[in-house]
CSV table of N, CA, C and O and ligand atoms in Angstrom, one decimal:
chain,number,residue,atom,x,y,z
A,1,MET,N,-103.3,-8.9,144.7
A,1,MET,CA,-102.4,-9.8,144.6
A,1,MET,C,-101.0,-9.5,145.1
A,1,MET,O,-101.0,-8.1,144.6
A,2,ILE,N,-100.4,-9.4,146.2
A,2,ILE,CA,-99.1,-9.3,146.4
A,2,ILE,C,-98.0,-9.9,146.0
A,2,ILE,O,-98.1,-10.8,146.4
A,3,ILE,N,-97.2,-9.4,145.2
A,3,ILE,CA,-95.8,-10.2,144.5
A,3,ILE,C,-94.5,-9.4,145.3
A,3,ILE,O,-94.6,-8.2,145.2
A,4,GLN,N,-93.8,-10.4,146.0
A,4,GLN,CA,-92.6,-9.8,146.4
A,4,GLN,C,-91.7,-10.4,145.8
A,4,GLN,O,-91.6,-11.7,145.6
A,5,ILE,N,-90.6,-9.8,145.2
A,5,ILE,CA,-89.4,-10.4,144.9
A,5,ILE,C,-88.0,-9.9,145.9
A,5,ILE,O,-88.0,-9.1,146.3
A,6,CYS,N,-87.5,-11.3,145.8
A,6,CYS,CA,-86.5,-11.2,146.8
A,6,CYS,C,-85.4,-10.5,146.4
A,6,CYS,O,-84.9,-10.5,145.1
A,7,VAL,N,-84.9,-9.2,146.9
A,7,VAL,CA,-83.6,-8.7,146.6
A,7,VAL,C,-82.9,-8.8,147.7
A,7,VAL,O,-81.5,-7.9,147.6
A,8,GLY,N,-82.4,-9.9,148.0
A,8,GLY,CA,-81.5,-10.4,149.2
A,8,GLY,C,-80.3,-10.4,148.4
A,8,GLY,O,-80.3,-10.8,147.0
A,9,SER,N,-79.1,-10.7,148.9
A,9,SER,CA,-77.7,-10.4,148.2
A,9,SER,C,-77.9,-11.8,146.9
A,9,SER,O,-77.4,-11.8,146.1
A,10,SER,N,-78.1,-13.0,147.7
A,10,SER,CA,-78.4,-14.0,146.6
A,10,SER,C,-78.7,-13.6,145.5
A,10,SER,O,-78.6,-14.2,144.1
A,11,CYS,N,-80.2,-13.5,145.8
A,11,CYS,CA,-81.1,-13.5,144.4
A,11,CYS,C,-80.6,-12.3,143.9
A,11,CYS,O,-81.0,-12.1,142.5
A,12,HIS,N,-80.4,-11.1,144.6
A,12,HIS,CA,-79.7,-9.8,143.6
A,12,HIS,C,-78.6,-10.6,142.4
A,12,HIS,O,-79.0,-10.0,141.5
A,13,ILE,N,-77.8,-11.5,143.1
A,13,ILE,CA,-77.0,-12.2,142.2
A,13,ILE,C,-77.3,-12.6,141.0
A,13,ILE,O,-76.7,-12.8,139.7
A,14,LYS,N,-78.5,-13.3,141.3
A,14,LYS,CA,-79.0,-14.2,140.3
A,14,LYS,C,-80.1,-13.3,139.4
A,14,LYS,O,-80.6,-14.2,138.7
A,15,GLY,N,-80.2,-12.2,139.5
A,15,GLY,CA,-80.8,-11.4,138.5
A,15,GLY,C,-82.4,-10.8,138.9
A,15,GLY,O,-83.3,-10.7,138.1
A,16,SER,N,-82.3,-11.0,140.4
A,16,SER,CA,-83.9,-10.0,141.1
A,16,SER,C,-84.2,-8.9,140.2
A,16,SER,O,-85.3,-8.4,139.9
A,17,GLN,N,-82.8,-8.0,140.1
A,17,GLN,CA,-83.3,-6.8,139.4
A,17,GLN,C,-84.0,-6.8,137.7
A,17,GLN,O,-84.9,-6.3,137.6
A,18,GLU,N,-83.2,-7.7,137.3
A,18,GLU,CA,-83.8,-8.1,135.9
A,18,GLU,C,-85.8,-8.5,135.7
A,18,GLU,O,-86.8,-8.3,135.2
A,19,LEU,N,-85.8,-9.6,137.2
A,19,LEU,CA,-87.3,-10.4,137.2
A,19,LEU,C,-88.1,-8.9,137.8
A,19,LEU,O,-89.2,-9.0,137.3
A,20,VAL,N,-87.6,-7.5,138.5
A,20,VAL,CA,-88.4,-6.5,138.8
A,20,VAL,C,-89.1,-6.2,137.4
A,20,VAL,O,-90.1,-5.9,137.1
A,21,GLU,N,-87.9,-6.0,136.3
A,21,GLU,CA,-88.4,-5.1,135.2
A,21,GLU,C,-89.3,-5.9,134.6
A,21,GLU,O,-90.2,-5.8,133.8
A,22,LEU,N,-89.1,-7.4,134.6
A,22,LEU,CA,-89.7,-8.3,133.7
A,22,LEU,C,-91.3,-8.2,134.4
A,22,LEU,O,-92.3,-8.3,133.8
A,23,LEU,N,-91.6,-8.2,135.1
A,23,LEU,CA,-92.4,-8.1,136.1
A,23,LEU,C,-93.2,-7.0,136.1
A,23,LEU,O,-95.0,-6.8,135.6
A,24,GLN,N,-92.5,-5.9,136.0
A,24,GLN,CA,-93.2,-4.3,135.8
A,24,GLN,C,-93.9,-4.4,134.5
A,24,GLN,O,-94.8,-4.1,133.9
A,25,ALA,N,-93.0,-5.1,133.4
A,25,ALA,CA,-93.4,-4.9,131.9
A,25,ALA,C,-94.6,-6.1,131.6
A,25,ALA,O,-95.7,-5.5,131.2
A,26,ALA,N,-94.7,-7.0,132.4
A,26,ALA,CA,-96.0,-8.0,132.3
A,26,ALA,C,-96.9,-7.3,132.8
A,26,ALA,O,-98.2,-7.7,132.4
A,27,VAL,N,-96.8,-6.9,134.0
A,27,VAL,CA,-98.1,-6.2,134.8
A,27,VAL,C,-98.8,-5.6,133.7
A,27,VAL,O,-99.7,-5.2,133.4
A,28,ALA,N,-98.1,-4.0,133.1
A,28,ALA,CA,-98.3,-3.2,132.7
A,28,ALA,C,-99.0,-3.8,131.3
A,28,ALA,O,-100.1,-3.5,130.8
A,29,GLU,N,-98.3,-5.0,130.9
A,29,GLU,CA,-98.8,-5.4,128.9
A,29,GLU,C,-100.3,-6.0,129.6
A,29,GLU,O,-101.3,-5.5,128.5
A,30,HIS,N,-100.6,-6.3,130.6
A,30,HIS,CA,-101.7,-7.0,131.0
A,30,HIS,C,-102.7,-6.2,131.7
A,30,HIS,O,-103.7,-6.8,132.1
A,31,HIS,N,-102.2,-5.0,131.7
A,31,HIS,CA,-103.3,-4.1,132.4
A,31,HIS,C,-103.7,-4.6,134.0
A,31,HIS,O,-105.0,-4.3,134.1
A,32,LEU,N,-102.6,-4.8,134.3
A,32,LEU,CA,-102.6,-5.6,136.0
A,32,LEU,C,-102.6,-4.5,137.2
A,32,LEU,O,-102.6,-5.1,138.2
A,33,GLU,N,-102.4,-3.2,136.9
A,33,GLU,CA,-101.9,-2.3,137.8
A,33,GLU,C,-102.7,-2.5,139.0
A,33,GLU,O,-102.2,-2.0,140.1
A,34,LYS,N,-104.1,-2.5,138.6
A,34,LYS,CA,-105.0,-2.3,139.9
A,34,LYS,C,-105.3,-3.9,140.7
A,34,LYS,O,-105.6,-3.7,141.9
A,35,ASP,N,-104.5,-4.8,140.0
A,35,ASP,CA,-104.9,-6.1,140.7
A,35,ASP,C,-103.2,-6.5,141.4
A,35,ASP,O,-103.5,-7.7,142.5
A,36,VAL,N,-102.4,-6.1,140.8
A,36,VAL,CA,-101.0,-6.7,141.2
A,36,VAL,C,-100.4,-5.3,142.2
A,36,VAL,O,-100.1,-4.3,141.6
A,37,THR,N,-99.6,-5.7,143.5
A,37,THR,CA,-98.8,-4.7,143.8
A,37,THR,C,-97.6,-6.0,144.1
A,37,THR,O,-97.4,-6.6,144.4
A,38,LEU,N,-96.7,-4.8,143.3
A,38,LEU,CA,-95.1,-5.2,143.2
A,38,LEU,C,-94.4,-4.7,144.8
A,38,LEU,O,-94.3,-3.8,144.8
A,39,ALA,N,-93.6,-5.7,145.2
A,39,ALA,CA,-92.9,-5.0,146.6
A,39,ALA,C,-91.6,-5.6,146.3
A,39,ALA,O,-91.4,-6.9,145.8
A,40,GLY,N,-90.4,-5.5,146.7
A,40,GLY,CA,-88.9,-6.3,147.5
A,40,GLY,C,-89.1,-6.7,148.7
A,40,GLY,O,-90.1,-6.2,149.5
A,41,SER,N,-88.4,-7.9,148.8
A,41,SER,CA,-88.4,-8.3,150.1
A,41,SER,C,-86.9,-8.5,150.1
A,41,SER,O,-85.9,-8.7,149.4
A,42,PHE,N,-86.2,-8.5,151.5
A,42,PHE,CA,-85.4,-8.8,151.8
A,42,PHE,C,-85.3,-10.3,151.9
A,42,PHE,O,-86.4,-11.2,151.7
A,43,CYS,N,-84.2,-11.1,152.2
A,43,CYS,CA,-83.7,-12.6,151.9
A,43,CYS,C,-85.1,-13.5,153.0
A,43,CYS,O,-85.6,-13.2,153.9
A,44,ILE,N,-85.6,-14.6,151.8
A,44,ILE,CA,-86.8,-15.2,152.5
A,44,ILE,C,-86.5,-16.2,153.2
A,44,ILE,O,-87.6,-17.1,153.6
A,45,GLY,N,-85.0,-16.4,153.2
A,45,GLY,CA,-84.9,-17.8,153.5
A,45,GLY,C,-84.7,-19.1,152.9
A,45,GLY,O,-84.6,-20.2,153.1
A,46,LYS,N,-85.0,-18.8,151.6
A,46,LYS,CA,-85.1,-19.8,150.7
A,46,LYS,C,-84.5,-19.9,149.2
A,46,LYS,O,-84.4,-20.0,148.0
A,47,CYS,N,-83.3,-19.0,149.5
A,47,CYS,CA,-81.9,-19.1,148.5
A,47,CYS,C,-81.8,-20.2,147.9
A,47,CYS,O,-81.9,-21.3,148.4
A,48,ASN,N,-81.6,-20.3,146.3
A,48,ASN,CA,-81.5,-21.4,145.8
A,48,ASN,C,-80.5,-21.3,144.9
A,48,ASN,O,-79.8,-20.2,144.3
A,49,ARG,N,-79.9,-22.4,144.2
A,49,ARG,CA,-78.9,-22.3,143.4
A,49,ARG,C,-78.9,-21.6,142.1
A,49,ARG,O,-77.8,-21.0,141.7
A,50,VAL,N,-80.2,-21.6,141.4
A,50,VAL,CA,-80.5,-21.1,140.5
A,50,VAL,C,-81.6,-20.0,140.6
A,50,VAL,O,-82.8,-20.8,141.2
A,51,GLY,N,-81.9,-18.9,140.0
A,51,GLY,CA,-82.7,-18.3,139.9
A,51,GLY,C,-83.3,-17.3,141.3
A,51,GLY,O,-82.5,-17.4,142.1
A,52,VAL,N,-83.9,-16.7,141.2
A,52,VAL,CA,-84.6,-15.7,142.3
A,52,VAL,C,-86.2,-16.3,143.2
A,52,VAL,O,-86.9,-17.0,142.7
A,53,THR,N,-86.0,-15.8,144.3
A,53,THR,CA,-87.6,-16.4,144.8
A,53,THR,C,-88.2,-15.3,144.8
A,53,THR,O,-88.0,-14.1,144.9
A,54,ILE,N,-89.5,-15.6,144.4
A,54,ILE,CA,-90.8,-14.5,144.5
A,54,ILE,C,-92.0,-15.4,145.3
A,54,ILE,O,-92.0,-16.5,144.9
A,55,GLN,N,-92.3,-14.4,146.0
A,55,GLN,CA,-93.6,-14.3,147.0
A,55,GLN,C,-94.6,-14.2,146.3
A,55,GLN,O,-94.8,-12.7,146.1
A,56,VAL,N,-96.0,-14.8,145.8
A,56,VAL,CA,-96.8,-14.4,145.3
A,56,VAL,C,-98.0,-14.6,146.5
A,56,VAL,O,-98.5,-15.9,146.9
A,57,ASP,N,-98.1,-13.4,147.1
A,57,ASP,CA,-99.4,-13.7,148.4
A,57,ASP,C,-98.5,-14.8,149.4
A,57,ASP,O,-97.4,-14.2,149.9
A,58,ASP,N,-99.3,-15.9,149.7
A,58,ASP,CA,-98.5,-16.4,150.7
A,58,ASP,C,-97.5,-17.8,150.0
A,58,ASP,O,-97.0,-18.4,151.1
A,59,THR,N,-97.7,-17.7,148.9
A,59,THR,CA,-96.8,-18.9,148.1
A,59,THR,C,-95.7,-18.3,147.8
A,59,THR,O,-95.7,-17.5,147.1
A,60,VAL,N,-94.4,-19.0,148.4
A,60,VAL,CA,-93.1,-19.1,148.0
A,60,VAL,C,-92.5,-19.7,146.8
A,60,VAL,O,-92.6,-21.1,146.7
A,61,HIS,N,-92.3,-19.2,145.6
A,61,HIS,CA,-91.1,-19.6,144.4
A,61,HIS,C,-90.1,-19.4,144.2
A,61,HIS,O,-89.7,-18.4,144.5
A,62,THR,N,-89.6,-20.5,144.3
A,62,THR,CA,-87.9,-20.2,144.2
A,62,THR,C,-87.1,-20.7,142.7
A,62,THR,O,-88.0,-21.4,141.9
A,63,GLY,N,-86.3,-20.1,142.6
A,63,GLY,CA,-85.7,-20.3,141.5
A,63,GLY,C,-86.3,-20.1,140.1
A,63,GLY,O,-85.8,-20.4,138.7
A,64,VAL,N,-86.5,-18.7,140.3
A,64,VAL,CA,-87.1,-18.3,139.3
A,64,VAL,C,-86.2,-17.4,138.4
A,64,VAL,O,-85.4,-16.8,138.8
A,65,THR,N,-86.2,-18.0,136.9
A,65,THR,CA,-85.1,-17.2,136.1
A,65,THR,C,-86.1,-16.2,134.7
A,65,THR,O,-87.0,-16.7,134.6
A,66,ARG,N,-84.8,-15.5,134.2
A,66,ARG,CA,-85.6,-14.8,133.1
A,66,ARG,C,-86.2,-15.7,132.0
A,66,ARG,O,-87.1,-15.4,131.5
A,67,GLU,N,-85.5,-17.1,132.0
A,67,GLU,CA,-86.4,-17.9,130.9
A,67,GLU,C,-87.4,-18.6,131.1
A,67,GLU,O,-88.4,-18.8,130.5
A,68,GLY,N,-87.6,-18.7,132.9
A,68,GLY,CA,-88.6,-19.4,133.1
A,68,GLY,C,-90.0,-18.4,133.6
A,68,GLY,O,-90.7,-18.6,133.8
A,69,PHE,N,-89.4,-17.0,133.2
A,69,PHE,CA,-90.5,-16.0,133.9
A,69,PHE,C,-91.6,-16.4,133.1
A,69,PHE,O,-92.8,-16.2,133.5
A,70,PRO,N,-91.9,-16.4,132.0
A,70,PRO,CA,-93.1,-16.5,131.2
A,70,PRO,C,-94.2,-17.5,131.8
A,70,PRO,O,-95.1,-16.9,131.9
A,71,ALA,N,-93.5,-18.5,132.1
A,71,ALA,CA,-94.4,-19.7,132.4
A,71,ALA,C,-94.5,-19.1,133.9
A,71,ALA,O,-96.0,-19.4,134.1
A,72,PHE,N,-94.1,-18.9,134.9
A,72,PHE,CA,-94.3,-18.7,136.0
A,72,PHE,C,-95.0,-17.5,136.0
A,72,PHE,O,-96.0,-17.3,136.9
A,73,PHE,N,-95.1,-16.1,135.3
A,73,PHE,CA,-96.2,-15.3,135.2
A,73,PHE,C,-97.6,-15.9,134.7
A,73,PHE,O,-98.7,-15.7,135.5
A,74,LYS,N,-97.6,-16.8,133.7
A,74,LYS,CA,-98.8,-17.4,133.4
A,74,LYS,C,-99.7,-18.5,134.5
A,74,LYS,O,-100.8,-18.2,134.8
A,75,GLU,N,-98.7,-19.1,134.8
A,75,GLU,CA,-99.1,-20.0,135.8
A,75,GLU,C,-99.7,-19.5,137.3
A,75,GLU,O,-100.7,-19.5,137.9
A,76,HIS,N,-98.8,-18.4,137.6
A,76,HIS,CA,-98.5,-18.3,139.3
A,76,HIS,C,-99.5,-16.6,139.2
A,76,HIS,O,-99.6,-16.4,140.3
A,77,VAL,N,-99.3,-15.7,138.1
A,77,VAL,CA,-100.2,-14.8,138.4
A,77,VAL,C,-101.5,-14.6,137.6
A,77,VAL,O,-102.7,-14.7,138.0
A,78,LEU,N,-101.3,-15.1,136.1
A,78,LEU,CA,-102.3,-14.7,135.5
A,78,LEU,C,-103.4,-15.8,135.8
A,78,LEU,O,-104.5,-15.6,135.9
A,79,ALA,N,-103.2,-16.9,135.5
A,79,ALA,CA,-104.3,-17.9,136.0
A,79,ALA,C,-104.8,-17.9,137.6
A,79,ALA,O,-106.0,-18.1,137.8
A,80,ARG,N,-103.7,-17.5,138.4
A,80,ARG,CA,-104.5,-17.4,139.8
A,80,ARG,C,-105.4,-16.1,139.9
A,80,ARG,O,-106.5,-16.2,140.3
A,81,LEU,N,-104.8,-14.9,139.1
A,81,LEU,CA,-106.1,-14.0,139.0
A,81,LEU,C,-107.3,-14.5,138.2
A,81,LEU,O,-108.4,-14.0,139.1
A,82,GLU,N,-107.2,-15.3,137.4
A,82,GLU,CA,-108.3,-15.6,137.1
A,82,GLU,C,-109.0,-16.1,137.6
A,82,GLU,O,-110.2,-16.0,137.7
A,83,GLY,N,-108.5,-17.2,138.5
A,83,GLY,CA,-109.5,-18.1,139.5
A,83,GLY,C,-109.9,-17.0,140.4
A,83,GLY,O,-110.8,-17.4,141.1
A,84,GLU,N,-109.2,-16.2,141.1
A,84,GLU,CA,-109.9,-15.4,141.9
A,84,GLU,C,-111.1,-14.2,141.5
A,84,GLU,O,-112.1,-14.1,142.0
A,85,ARG,N,-111.4,-14.2,140.2
A,85,ARG,CA,-112.4,-13.8,139.6
A,85,ARG,C,-113.6,-14.5,139.2
A,85,ARG,O,-114.6,-13.9,138.7
A,86,LYS,N,-113.1,-15.5,139.4
A,86,LYS,CA,-114.5,-16.9,139.0
A,86,LYS,C,-115.2,-16.8,140.2
A,86,LYS,O,-115.1,-16.5,141.3
B,101,FES,S1,-81.5,-13.8,149.0
B,101,FES,FE1,-83.5,-14.4,147.8
B,101,FES,S2,-84.4,-16.0,149.6
B,101,FES,FE2,-82.3,-15.6,150.0
C-alpha cells in the first residue's frame, strides 16, 4: 500500500506535517512498515477548506484532520490491509 500525503501549500497550511507524523507513529504502532510506503506528494488538485488530502493507493481522501485521523487510519488503512490479507 502506498500512502501519499499532500504537502502542497494548501494542505501544508492545514497540517500535513502533523499528519505525516501521525501516520508514521500509527504505522510503527501497528508494525506495518513492510506493508505501507509513506510518501509526500505535490498538490493533487483536491484542496479542501478543511484538512489535508491523502491518497491511499488509487483512492483520494480529502479533508483529513488531526481529529479525524484515527477513524481515517482505521477505515482506510487498517481495514483495507486486512481485506487484502483475506
Ligand atoms: S494542496 Fe493538497 S490537494 Fe492541493
